[in-house]
Tab-separated table of C-alpha atoms in Angstrom:
chain	number	residue	atom	x	y	z
N	60	MET	CA	2.345	-87.664	-32.476
N	61	LEU	CA	-0.080	-88.779	-29.746
N	62	CYS	CA	-2.193	-85.723	-29.826
N	63	ARG	CA	-2.461	-86.325	-33.790
N	64	ILE	CA	-3.574	-90.253	-33.030
N	65	LEU	CA	-6.137	-89.065	-30.114
N	66	ARG	CA	-7.628	-86.561	-32.640
N	67	LYS	CA	-7.656	-88.273	-36.075
N	68	SER	CA	-8.158	-92.028	-35.216
N	69	ASP	CA	-11.498	-93.590	-35.588
N	70	PRO	CA	-13.269	-92.937	-32.326
N	71	GLU	CA	-14.272	-96.572	-32.071
N	72	SER	CA	-10.814	-97.906	-32.914
N	73	PHE	CA	-8.454	-99.057	-30.268
N	74	VAL	CA	-4.487	-98.018	-30.970
N	75	LEU	CA	-1.405	-99.042	-29.847
N	76	TYR	CA	1.739	-96.656	-30.050
N	77	LEU	CA	5.222	-97.488	-28.833
N	78	TRP	CA	7.862	-94.917	-28.646
N	79	ARG	CA	11.257	-93.835	-27.225
N	80	ASN	CA	12.830	-90.341	-26.287
N	81	ARG	CA	16.327	-88.991	-25.864
N	82	PRO	CA	17.036	-88.389	-22.437
N	83	THR	CA	13.810	-86.300	-20.898
N	84	ILE	CA	11.931	-85.494	-18.017
N	85	VAL	CA	8.612	-85.515	-18.455
N	86	ILE	CA	6.119	-83.541	-16.453
N	87	GLY	CA	2.789	-84.035	-16.028
N	88	ARG	CA	0.161	-81.573	-17.385
N	89	ASN	CA	-0.487	-79.915	-14.165
N	90	GLN	CA	2.897	-80.041	-12.615
N	91	ASN	CA	5.312	-77.350	-11.884
N	92	PRO	CA	8.876	-77.450	-12.995
N	93	TRP	CA	10.326	-75.342	-10.668
N	94	LYS	CA	9.368	-77.631	-7.748
N	95	GLU	CA	9.676	-80.851	-9.312
N	96	CYS	CA	13.111	-80.589	-11.283
N	97	ASN	CA	16.677	-79.587	-10.822
N	98	LEU	CA	16.554	-77.540	-14.059
N	99	LYS	CA	20.268	-76.452	-13.737
N	100	MET	CA	21.297	-80.138	-13.411
N	101	MET	CA	19.021	-81.095	-16.180
N	102	ALA	CA	20.859	-78.852	-18.399
N	103	SER	CA	24.189	-79.808	-17.357
N	104	ARG	CA	23.561	-83.460	-18.282
N	105	ASP	CA	21.638	-82.712	-21.573
N	106	VAL	CA	18.556	-83.636	-20.263
N	107	LEU	CA	15.574	-82.131	-21.983
N	108	LEU	CA	12.409	-81.014	-20.053
N	109	ALA	CA	8.853	-81.946	-21.868
N	110	ARG	CA	5.618	-81.466	-20.347
N	111	ARG	CA	2.608	-83.787	-21.513
N	112	THR	CA	-1.118	-83.431	-21.732
N	113	SER	CA	-1.934	-86.411	-19.457
N	114	GLY	CA	-1.907	-86.274	-15.707
N	115	GLY	CA	0.131	-87.692	-13.051
N	116	GLY	CA	3.857	-87.317	-12.028
N	117	SER	CA	7.213	-86.906	-13.362
N	118	VAL	CA	9.291	-89.967	-15.145
N	119	TYR	CA	12.142	-90.111	-16.708
N	120	HIS	CA	12.637	-90.906	-20.670
N	121	ASP	CA	16.031	-92.237	-22.427
N	122	MET	CA	16.531	-94.826	-25.171
N	123	GLY	CA	16.872	-97.283	-22.508
N	124	ASN	CA	13.365	-96.696	-21.337
N	125	SER	CA	10.266	-97.697	-23.738
N	126	ASN	CA	6.873	-95.866	-23.519
N	127	TYR	CA	3.855	-97.293	-24.672
N	128	THR	CA	0.239	-95.623	-25.150
N	129	VAL	CA	-3.142	-97.242	-25.780
N	130	VAL	CA	-5.469	-94.809	-27.350
N	131	MET	CA	-9.184	-95.993	-26.586
N	132	PRO	CA	-13.045	-94.914	-27.151
N	133	ARG	CA	-13.616	-93.098	-23.876
N	134	GLU	CA	-16.184	-95.661	-22.622
N	135	ALA	CA	-13.966	-98.374	-22.887
N	136	PHE	CA	-11.572	-96.802	-20.215
N	137	THR	CA	-10.491	-98.510	-17.154
N	138	ARG	CA	-7.360	-97.114	-15.298
N	139	ASP	CA	-5.745	-100.660	-14.961
N	140	LYS	CA	-6.397	-102.722	-18.281
N	141	CYS	CA	-3.740	-101.416	-19.827
N	142	ALA	CA	-1.052	-101.909	-17.257
N	143	GLU	CA	-2.797	-105.567	-16.760
N	144	MET	CA	-1.947	-105.993	-20.517
N	145	VAL	CA	1.722	-105.018	-19.944
N	146	SER	CA	2.069	-106.867	-16.976
N	147	ARG	CA	1.093	-110.108	-18.840
N	148	ALA	CA	3.403	-109.377	-21.917
N	149	LEU	CA	6.042	-109.259	-19.471
N	150	HIS	CA	5.003	-112.566	-18.290
N	151	HIS	CA	5.829	-114.181	-21.490
N	152	ALA	CA	9.576	-112.877	-20.893
N	153	ASP	CA	9.308	-114.687	-17.414
N	154	ILE	CA	8.992	-111.236	-15.627
N	155	PRO	CA	6.798	-111.381	-12.572
N	156	ALA	CA	5.253	-108.039	-12.811
N	157	TYR	CA	1.896	-106.865	-11.549
N	158	VAL	CA	-0.049	-103.870	-11.366
N	159	ASN	CA	-0.232	-101.628	-7.793
N	160	GLU	CA	-2.144	-99.750	-6.178
N	161	ARG	CA	-0.844	-96.523	-7.929
N	162	HIS	CA	-2.110	-98.285	-11.522
N	163	ASP	CA	1.762	-98.601	-11.792
N	164	VAL	CA	3.512	-101.927	-13.264
N	165	ALA	CA	5.900	-102.998	-10.608
N	166	VAL	CA	8.125	-105.908	-9.900
N	167	GLU	CA	9.001	-107.257	-6.364
N	168	GLY	CA	7.936	-103.940	-5.021
N	169	ARG	CA	9.911	-101.859	-7.136
N	170	LYS	CA	8.278	-99.656	-9.886
N	171	ILE	CA	9.416	-100.710	-13.311
N	172	SER	CA	6.588	-98.506	-15.199
N	173	GLY	CA	4.635	-95.363	-14.314
N	174	SER	CA	1.296	-94.544	-15.687
N	175	ALA	CA	-0.692	-91.407	-16.471
N	176	PHE	CA	-3.898	-90.952	-18.412
N	177	LYS	CA	-5.845	-88.612	-20.450
N	178	LEU	CA	-9.963	-88.090	-21.235
N	179	THR	CA	-11.813	-86.090	-23.958
N	180	ASN	CA	-15.088	-86.388	-24.539
N	181	LYS	CA	-15.145	-89.289	-27.134
N	182	ARG	CA	-11.483	-90.648	-26.648
N	183	ALA	CA	-9.068	-91.417	-23.787
N	184	PHE	CA	-5.363	-92.746	-23.843
N	185	HIS	CA	-3.239	-94.749	-20.837
N	186	HIS	CA	0.434	-94.321	-21.437
N	187	GLY	CA	3.257	-95.647	-19.386
N	188	THR	CA	6.714	-95.869	-19.179
N	189	MET	CA	9.209	-99.008	-19.026
N	190	LEU	CA	12.513	-98.922	-17.587
N	191	ILE	CA	14.328	-101.384	-19.450
N	192	ASP	CA	17.823	-100.291	-19.378
N	193	ALA	CA	17.642	-96.680	-18.342
N	194	ASP	CA	20.414	-94.760	-17.488
N	195	LEU	CA	18.906	-94.130	-13.954
N	196	GLY	CA	22.497	-92.379	-12.739
N	197	ARG	CA	21.959	-89.821	-15.071
N	198	LEU	CA	18.523	-89.199	-13.490
N	199	HIS	CA	19.708	-89.347	-9.968
N	200	GLY	CA	19.216	-85.776	-8.895
N	201	CYS	CA	17.116	-84.281	-11.962
N	202	LEU	CA	14.047	-84.734	-10.027
N	203	HIS	CA	15.213	-82.725	-7.093
N	204	SER	CA	14.593	-79.329	-6.933
N	205	GLU	CA	16.567	-77.075	-4.365
N	206	ALA	CA	13.828	-74.840	-4.108
N	207	LYS	CA	11.189	-77.663	-3.584
N	208	ASP	CA	10.285	-76.908	0.093
N	209	ASP	CA	10.218	-73.244	-0.475
N	210	ILE	CA	7.228	-73.732	-3.321
N	211	GLU	CA	3.583	-73.537	-2.485
N	212	ALA	CA	1.909	-75.048	-5.666
N	213	LEU	CA	-1.501	-75.638	-6.631
N	214	GLY	CA	-1.271	-78.673	-9.058
N	215	VAL	CA	0.113	-81.958	-8.867
N	216	GLU	CA	3.364	-83.038	-6.891
N	217	SER	CA	4.857	-86.269	-7.725
N	218	VAL	CA	4.889	-89.224	-5.597
N	219	ARG	CA	8.147	-90.820	-5.248
N	220	SER	CA	8.809	-94.758	-5.648
N	221	VAL	CA	11.764	-97.045	-5.730
N	222	VAL	CA	12.506	-97.600	-9.388
N	223	THR	CA	14.577	-100.094	-11.079
N	224	ASN	CA	15.142	-101.454	-15.024
N	225	LEU	CA	13.758	-104.652	-16.173
N	226	ARG	CA	17.619	-105.369	-17.174
N	227	GLU	CA	17.516	-106.597	-13.666
N	228	TYR	CA	15.150	-109.419	-14.278
N	229	SER	CA	15.670	-109.999	-17.834
N	230	LEU	CA	18.999	-110.132	-19.594
N	231	SER	CA	17.483	-110.880	-23.013
N	232	ILE	CA	14.497	-108.056	-23.080
N	233	ASP	CA	15.243	-105.034	-25.268
N	234	HIS	CA	12.697	-102.572	-26.664
N	235	LEU	CA	12.296	-104.736	-29.733
N	236	THR	CA	11.011	-107.751	-27.785
N	237	PHE	CA	9.174	-105.354	-25.371
N	238	CYS	CA	7.259	-103.968	-28.192
N	239	GLN	CA	6.664	-107.778	-29.784
N	240	ALA	CA	5.269	-108.617	-26.574
N	241	VAL	CA	3.158	-105.762	-26.048
N	242	MET	CA	1.740	-106.013	-29.411
N	243	SER	CA	0.834	-109.578	-29.073
N	244	GLU	CA	-0.908	-108.937	-25.557
N	245	PHE	CA	-2.602	-105.770	-27.399
N	246	GLY	CA	-3.974	-108.093	-30.044
N	247	ARG	CA	-4.956	-111.011	-27.311
N	248	THR	CA	-7.018	-107.961	-25.419
N	249	PHE	CA	-8.537	-105.676	-27.879
N	250	GLY	CA	-8.993	-107.890	-31.151
N	251	LYS	CA	-6.719	-109.484	-33.904
N	252	LEU	CA	-3.653	-107.875	-35.036
N	253	ASP	CA	-2.979	-107.757	-38.565
N	254	VAL	CA	0.785	-107.081	-38.285
N	255	GLY	CA	1.438	-106.774	-42.097
N	256	ARG	CA	-1.866	-104.318	-42.347
N	257	ASN	CA	-2.186	-102.499	-38.967
N	258	VAL	CA	1.685	-101.839	-37.730
N	259	THR	CA	3.444	-99.051	-38.885
N	260	VAL	CA	7.189	-98.293	-37.991
N	261	TRP	CA	9.201	-94.976	-38.382
N	262	ASP	CA	11.424	-92.667	-36.886
N	263	GLU	CA	12.708	-89.163	-37.163
N	264	SER	CA	14.398	-90.006	-40.526
N	265	ASP	CA	10.923	-90.302	-41.805
N	266	THR	CA	10.059	-86.747	-42.703
N	267	HIS	CA	6.717	-86.984	-43.976
N	268	VAL	CA	5.587	-88.401	-40.842
N	269	VAL	CA	7.737	-85.514	-38.907
N	270	GLY	CA	6.045	-82.866	-41.095
N	271	MET	CA	2.536	-84.548	-40.156
N	272	VAL	CA	3.181	-83.386	-36.391
N	273	GLU	CA	5.458	-80.304	-36.980
N	274	GLU	CA	2.854	-78.106	-35.838
N	275	GLU	CA	2.204	-80.124	-32.254
N	276	ARG	CA	5.643	-80.442	-31.668
N	277	LYS	CA	5.932	-76.935	-32.136
N	278	ARG	CA	3.512	-75.849	-29.719
N	279	ILE	CA	4.764	-78.353	-26.961
N	280	SER	CA	8.050	-76.919	-27.272
N	281	THR	CA	7.267	-73.401	-26.793
N	282	TRP	CA	7.933	-71.595	-23.393
N	283	LYS	CA	4.136	-70.926	-22.891
N	284	TRP	CA	3.453	-74.796	-22.689
N	285	LEU	CA	6.580	-76.058	-20.733
N	286	TYR	CA	6.630	-73.325	-18.280
N	287	GLY	CA	3.835	-70.672	-18.613
N	288	GLN	CA	1.098	-73.843	-18.531
N	289	THR	CA	2.054	-74.140	-14.530
N	290	PRO	CA	-0.658	-73.675	-12.137
N	291	ARG	CA	-0.263	-70.851	-9.653
N	292	PHE	CA	2.022	-70.864	-6.990
N	293	VAL	CA	4.281	-68.990	-4.340
N	294	HIS	CA	8.055	-69.051	-3.655
N	295	ARG	CA	8.961	-68.049	0.009
N	296	PHE	CA	12.313	-67.473	1.056
N	297	GLY	CA	14.246	-65.834	3.819
N	298	GLY	CA	17.695	-64.991	4.739
N	299	VAL	CA	19.805	-62.330	6.218
N	300	VAL	CA	21.028	-59.344	3.990
N	301	GLY	CA	23.136	-56.157	5.080
N	302	GLY	CA	23.061	-58.006	8.646
N	303	LYS	CA	19.206	-58.087	8.872
N	304	PRO	CA	16.502	-61.066	8.616
N	305	VAL	CA	14.484	-60.590	5.305
N	306	VAL	CA	11.574	-62.360	4.013
N	307	ALA	CA	10.421	-62.704	0.484
N	308	LYS	CA	7.312	-63.772	-1.032
N	309	VAL	CA	7.166	-64.349	-5.197
N	310	SER	CA	3.639	-65.137	-6.618
N	311	VAL	CA	3.690	-66.571	-9.840
N	312	TYR	CA	0.930	-67.572	-12.563
N	313	HIS	CA	1.314	-68.647	-16.272
N	314	GLY	CA	4.830	-68.634	-15.492
N	315	HIS	CA	5.309	-64.593	-14.870
N	316	ILE	CA	5.379	-62.766	-11.581
N	317	THR	CA	2.707	-61.303	-10.675
N	318	GLU	CA	3.638	-60.074	-7.003
N	319	VAL	CA	6.658	-59.772	-5.112
N	320	SER	CA	6.494	-58.889	-1.124
N	321	LEU	CA	9.630	-58.026	0.714
N	322	GLY	CA	9.729	-57.108	4.182
N	323	TYR	CA	12.558	-57.593	7.211
N	324	ASP	CA	11.378	-60.195	9.607
N	325	ALA	CA	11.119	-57.916	12.353
N	326	GLY	CA	9.332	-55.162	10.555
N	327	GLN	CA	12.637	-52.876	10.776
N	328	GLU	CA	12.365	-50.910	7.510
N	329	ASP	CA	12.512	-47.460	7.210
N	330	ALA	CA	11.034	-45.173	4.163
N	331	ASP	CA	14.180	-45.825	2.338
N	332	ASP	CA	13.753	-49.666	2.869
N	333	CYS	CA	10.435	-49.496	1.587
N	334	GLY	CA	11.248	-47.330	-1.391
N	335	VAL	CA	13.736	-49.850	-2.374
N	336	PHE	CA	11.634	-52.932	-1.769
N	337	GLN	CA	8.758	-50.941	-4.077
N	338	MET	CA	11.356	-50.646	-6.827
N	339	ILE	CA	12.198	-53.969	-6.703
N	340	SER	CA	8.864	-55.671	-6.533
N	341	ASP	CA	7.711	-52.897	-9.417
N	342	SER	CA	10.317	-54.452	-11.399
N	343	LEU	CA	9.617	-57.727	-11.135
N	344	VAL	CA	6.005	-57.843	-11.933
N	345	ASP	CA	5.126	-59.430	-15.356
N	346	ALA	CA	8.774	-60.904	-15.710
N	347	PRO	CA	8.993	-64.630	-16.641
N	348	TYR	CA	10.320	-66.512	-13.723
N	349	VAL	CA	13.369	-67.259	-15.330
N	350	ALA	CA	16.932	-66.339	-13.441
N	351	ALA	CA	18.070	-64.510	-16.942
N	352	ASP	CA	14.747	-62.392	-17.019
N	353	VAL	CA	15.064	-61.470	-13.146
N	354	ARG	CA	18.391	-60.703	-13.418
N	355	SER	CA	17.833	-57.903	-16.296
N	356	CYS	CA	14.856	-56.889	-14.118
N	357	LEU	CA	16.614	-56.124	-11.413
N	358	GLY	CA	19.883	-54.650	-12.997
N	359	PRO	CA	18.806	-51.002	-12.993
N	360	ILE	CA	17.453	-51.380	-9.492
N	361	SER	CA	20.819	-52.800	-7.945
N	362	ARG	CA	22.523	-49.736	-8.739
N	363	GLU	CA	20.157	-47.274	-6.995
N	364	SER	CA	22.000	-48.159	-3.782
N	365	PRO	CA	24.584	-50.507	-1.487
N	366	THR	CA	21.356	-51.928	-0.178
N	367	ALA	CA	19.491	-52.290	-3.193
N	368	ALA	CA	22.818	-54.212	-4.876
N	369	GLU	CA	22.610	-56.746	-1.629
N	370	LEU	CA	18.763	-57.304	-1.871
N	371	CYS	CA	19.091	-57.771	-5.971
N	372	ARG	CA	22.014	-60.253	-5.340
N	373	TRP	CA	20.069	-61.969	-2.782
N	374	ILE	CA	16.962	-62.362	-4.683
N	375	LEU	CA	18.465	-63.502	-7.466
N	376	GLU	CA	20.484	-65.978	-5.744
N	377	LYS	CA	17.670	-67.569	-4.506
N	378	ILE	CA	15.423	-67.711	-7.239
N	379	MET	CA	18.137	-69.432	-9.354
N	380	GLU	CA	17.987	-72.219	-7.078
N	381	ALA	CA	14.468	-72.847	-8.953
N	382	ALA	CA	14.228	-70.755	-11.637
N	383	SER	CA	17.361	-71.941	-14.218
N	384	GLY	CA	15.269	-72.586	-17.121
N	385	ASP	CA	15.241	-71.126	-20.530
N	386	SER	CA	13.999	-67.835	-21.146
N	387	ALA	CA	10.520	-67.038	-22.287
V	16	MET	CA	-64.350	-59.914	1.545
V	17	SER	CA	-60.740	-58.885	0.906
V	18	PHE	CA	-59.610	-62.415	0.869
V	19	ARG	CA	-62.346	-63.590	-1.433
V	20	VAL	CA	-61.162	-61.009	-3.858
V	21	LEU	CA	-57.434	-61.735	-3.302
V	22	THR	CA	-58.135	-65.039	-3.783
V	23	LYS	CA	-60.262	-64.496	-7.196
V	24	SER	CA	-57.206	-62.283	-8.366
V	25	PHE	CA	-54.877	-65.128	-7.809
V	26	VAL	CA	-56.893	-67.764	-9.570
V	27	SER	CA	-57.590	-65.265	-12.531
V	28	GLN	CA	-53.699	-64.761	-12.886
V	29	ARG	CA	-52.050	-67.853	-15.435
V	30	LEU	CA	-48.786	-68.717	-14.558
V	31	THR	CA	-47.509	-69.233	-18.144
V	32	PRO	CA	-44.309	-70.983	-19.210
V	33	SER	CA	-42.332	-67.525	-19.883
V	34	LEU	CA	-42.867	-66.676	-16.035
V	35	LEU	CA	-41.717	-70.010	-14.931
V	36	HIS	CA	-38.567	-69.466	-16.708
V	37	ARG	CA	-38.052	-66.007	-15.393
V	38	THR	CA	-38.731	-67.737	-11.829
V	39	PHE	CA	-36.443	-71.116	-11.885
V	40	ALA	CA	-33.336	-71.789	-13.459
V	41	THR	CA	-33.645	-74.607	-15.553
V	42	LYS	CA	-31.245	-77.262	-15.449
V	43	LYS	CA	-29.742	-79.315	-18.658
V	44	TYR	CA	-26.683	-81.433	-19.504
V	45	THR	CA	-24.265	-82.635	-22.063
V	46	PRO	CA	-23.276	-86.276	-23.145
V	47	SER	CA	-19.857	-85.380	-21.452
V	48	HIS	CA	-21.328	-85.024	-17.960
V	49	GLU	CA	-21.564	-81.455	-17.626
V	50	TRP	CA	-24.589	-79.885	-16.114
V	51	ILE	CA	-25.609	-76.159	-17.155
V	52	SER	CA	-27.901	-74.224	-14.705
V	53	ILE	CA	-29.632	-71.649	-16.977
V	54	ASP	CA	-30.913	-68.430	-15.726
V	55	LYS	CA	-31.651	-65.894	-18.005
V	56	ASN	CA	-28.727	-65.469	-20.515
V	57	ILE	CA	-25.847	-67.096	-18.076
V	58	GLY	CA	-25.300	-70.683	-17.875
V	59	THR	CA	-23.624	-71.627	-14.714
V	60	VAL	CA	-21.223	-74.904	-15.682
V	61	GLY	CA	-20.058	-78.102	-13.809
V	62	ILE	CA	-19.678	-81.501	-13.666
V	63	THR	CA	-22.223	-84.140	-12.670
V	64	GLU	CA	-22.451	-86.151	-9.793
V	65	TYR	CA	-21.844	-88.960	-12.460
V	66	ALA	CA	-18.587	-87.737	-13.495
V	67	GLN	CA	-17.251	-86.818	-10.142
V	68	ASN	CA	-17.696	-90.539	-9.221
V	69	SER	CA	-16.305	-91.974	-12.314
V	70	LEU	CA	-13.253	-89.369	-11.783
V	71	GLY	CA	-12.270	-90.280	-8.087
V	72	ASP	CA	-10.550	-87.666	-5.672
V	73	VAL	CA	-9.967	-84.352	-7.988
V	74	VAL	CA	-6.364	-83.120	-6.842
V	75	TYR	CA	-6.429	-80.109	-9.427
V	76	VAL	CA	-8.894	-77.791	-11.251
V	77	GLU	CA	-8.243	-75.551	-13.746
V	78	VAL	CA	-11.069	-72.948	-14.536
V	79	PRO	CA	-11.157	-70.623	-18.068
V	80	GLU	CA	-10.241	-66.769	-17.177
V	81	GLU	CA	-13.236	-64.173	-16.727
V	82	GLY	CA	-13.620	-62.193	-20.144
V	83	THR	CA	-12.737	-65.212	-22.619
V	84	GLU	CA	-14.580	-65.536	-25.366
V	85	VAL	CA	-15.462	-69.140	-26.269
V	86	GLU	CA	-17.395	-71.396	-28.603
V	87	LEU	CA	-19.416	-74.577	-27.862
V	88	GLY	CA	-17.204	-77.342	-27.512
V	89	ASP	CA	-13.790	-75.223	-26.634
V	90	VAL	CA	-11.750	-76.901	-24.062
V	91	VAL	CA	-11.915	-74.307	-21.563
V	92	GLY	CA	-10.921	-75.975	-18.432
V	93	ALA	CA	-9.295	-78.934	-16.596
V	94	VAL	CA	-9.640	-81.540	-13.958
V	95	GLU	CA	-7.304	-84.186	-12.661
V	96	SER	CA	-8.082	-86.952	-10.626
V	97	VAL	CA	-5.789	-90.021	-9.830
V	98	LYS	CA	-3.085	-89.103	-12.641
V	99	SER	CA	-5.934	-88.904	-15.189
V	100	ALA	CA	-6.142	-85.234	-16.612
V	101	SER	CA	-9.720	-84.780	-18.199
V	102	ASP	CA	-10.732	-81.564	-20.682
V	103	ILE	CA	-13.822	-79.516	-19.463
V	104	TYR	CA	-15.687	-78.468	-22.565
V	105	SER	CA	-18.027	-75.351	-22.979
V	106	PRO	CA	-21.636	-76.292	-23.710
V	107	LEU	CA	-22.319	-73.092	-25.105
V	108	THR	CA	-20.911	-70.402	-27.354
V	109	GLY	CA	-20.327	-67.158	-25.314
V	110	GLU	CA	-18.297	-64.940	-22.620
V	111	ILE	CA	-17.098	-66.339	-19.577
V	112	VAL	CA	-18.497	-63.640	-16.948
V	113	GLU	CA	-17.281	-65.498	-13.523
V	114	ALA	CA	-15.212	-68.450	-12.679
V	115	ASN	CA	-15.105	-70.344	-9.536
V	116	GLN	CA	-11.738	-69.516	-7.993
V	117	ALA	CA	-12.694	-71.188	-4.906
V	118	VAL	CA	-13.020	-74.601	-6.084
V	119	THR	CA	-9.389	-74.415	-7.616
V	120	GLU	CA	-8.109	-74.309	-4.085
V	121	LYS	CA	-10.655	-76.565	-2.490
V	122	THR	CA	-10.597	-79.026	-4.991
V	123	LYS	CA	-12.325	-81.954	-3.041
V	124	LEU	CA	-15.318	-79.421	-3.781
V	125	ILE	CA	-16.021	-80.986	-7.162
V	126	ASN	CA	-16.460	-84.634	-5.210
V	127	SER	CA	-18.385	-83.239	-2.077
V	128	ALA	CA	-20.702	-80.581	-4.137
V	129	PRO	CA	-20.555	-81.061	-7.694
V	130	GLU	CA	-23.940	-79.534	-8.610
V	131	THR	CA	-23.994	-76.831	-5.964
V	132	ASP	CA	-20.683	-75.370	-4.534
V	133	GLY	CA	-18.571	-77.297	-7.024
V	134	TRP	CA	-19.567	-75.129	-9.970
V	135	LEU	CA	-16.797	-74.181	-12.460
V	136	PHE	CA	-17.848	-71.274	-14.274
V	137	LYS	CA	-20.448	-69.000	-15.882
V	138	VAL	CA	-20.991	-68.133	-19.637
V	139	LYS	CA	-23.325	-65.262	-20.877
V	140	PHE	CA	-24.382	-67.167	-24.094
V	141	THR	CA	-26.429	-65.413	-26.966
V	142	ASN	CA	-27.685	-68.470	-28.999
V	143	GLN	CA	-30.947	-70.027	-27.692
V	144	GLU	CA	-30.863	-72.896	-30.144
V	145	GLU	CA	-27.718	-74.217	-28.251
V	146	VAL	CA	-29.569	-74.407	-24.886
V	147	ASP	CA	-32.465	-76.343	-26.495
V	148	ASN	CA	-29.963	-78.460	-27.793
V	149	LEU	CA	-29.132	-79.941	-24.563
V	150	LEU	CA	-30.376	-82.750	-22.664
V	151	ASP	CA	-32.746	-82.211	-20.285
V	152	GLU	CA	-32.602	-84.316	-16.944
V	153	ALA	CA	-34.659	-87.359	-18.112
V	154	ALA	CA	-32.665	-87.714	-21.243
V	155	TYR	CA	-29.027	-87.468	-19.254
V	156	LYS	CA	-30.440	-89.989	-16.777
V	157	LYS	CA	-31.251	-92.362	-19.551
V	158	LEU	CA	-27.735	-91.613	-20.877
V	159	THR	CA	-25.776	-92.508	-17.915
V	160	GLU	CA	-28.136	-95.797	-17.355
V	161	ALA	CA	-27.129	-96.828	-20.448
V	162	ASP	CA	-23.487	-96.557	-19.446
V	163	HIS	CA	-24.262	-99.234	-16.607
């Protein structure tokens, strides 16, 4: 819906969009899900993965988190204007919110809202989360990848902050009262808002609206967008296989393995070892960086010899620490 | 003697506009703050000093793949700075013949040298009219001054 608003709205208009999601980790456009997220844990807790088109880091959405987006003419864009608008909206609920140096909204040093931005040639948008009553326990651990320190990536890393829910500061605030407060402040900031004419409310039962955005929904659900959009990265890991220290380097681009380099740490490879290393490397090139695909590529190689089987098992185990996501 | 002859030859040769175009690359601009240096039928593209200044510290750069066919106005890359993802547009229709991989690894080049080492890609174009429609330096300067 947001992409549709960005493309179809009057270029001179200011549009406020307020929305909520089922439990989802939303990564920024240029982030690495394998480095940012614990995909195994997310799957076990029914937390979805989404990638947005704006920049910035990873955030958590559920029905206790409300999102606001302001779409505006490109020349009207500043990073703090909308965050300040939302802070003022919260002041009306007696919540002492302010905008911090990272353009996020905070209360007493704790982040309640993360911001991200998108700039096109004619339009821009600012969107932010607002943790009202989110299930932060469900989130805990989902943003900690076991392979985080082994992955060197181009792209954007999240900056961790201490977060809190608005519920700690107000017993009465909820999604509806937050939306009403933000709409009022939006009208005061950007111009008169005629609630009767200019405000539309819909949900998943509004099939005509869902139909309008179906194409975009499909596009952002594809593996190509969720995982294939990931900037170039290298996953390095080491261990002991068959009593020998071994090092591996897996290079990945557009979510597919482009090169695998294997070797014994002290250069102890013999001709047979080199042969196995080469077979493993060749089998993995072009494979999606997904455990199931890696397993299927390594299957035939693991039957070549006991050494090959041990190496394949080890490689799969290390890649599974990161790459438990959906198949391509 | 020979000097006088040489001088006479030099003076009689006229520097035509086409000769100037072959000798120097011309620089053009877009309203979305890209610069294009035109050399024969190749345009080298980057973002302007004005653009990098308003973006802030660049932390990520995406350039198009070499060999991609693009049309005027297509989104061909991206730059991220201070949590803002900005689209980069192709100012010309043609084929991407080279992309600057160095800038994807040293993203700060966009801030320190946006109009030289921070170039993004080169496009081989066929439509001279698209080039003629781009802004010249004076028109672009007027645009950026109007923004203030």
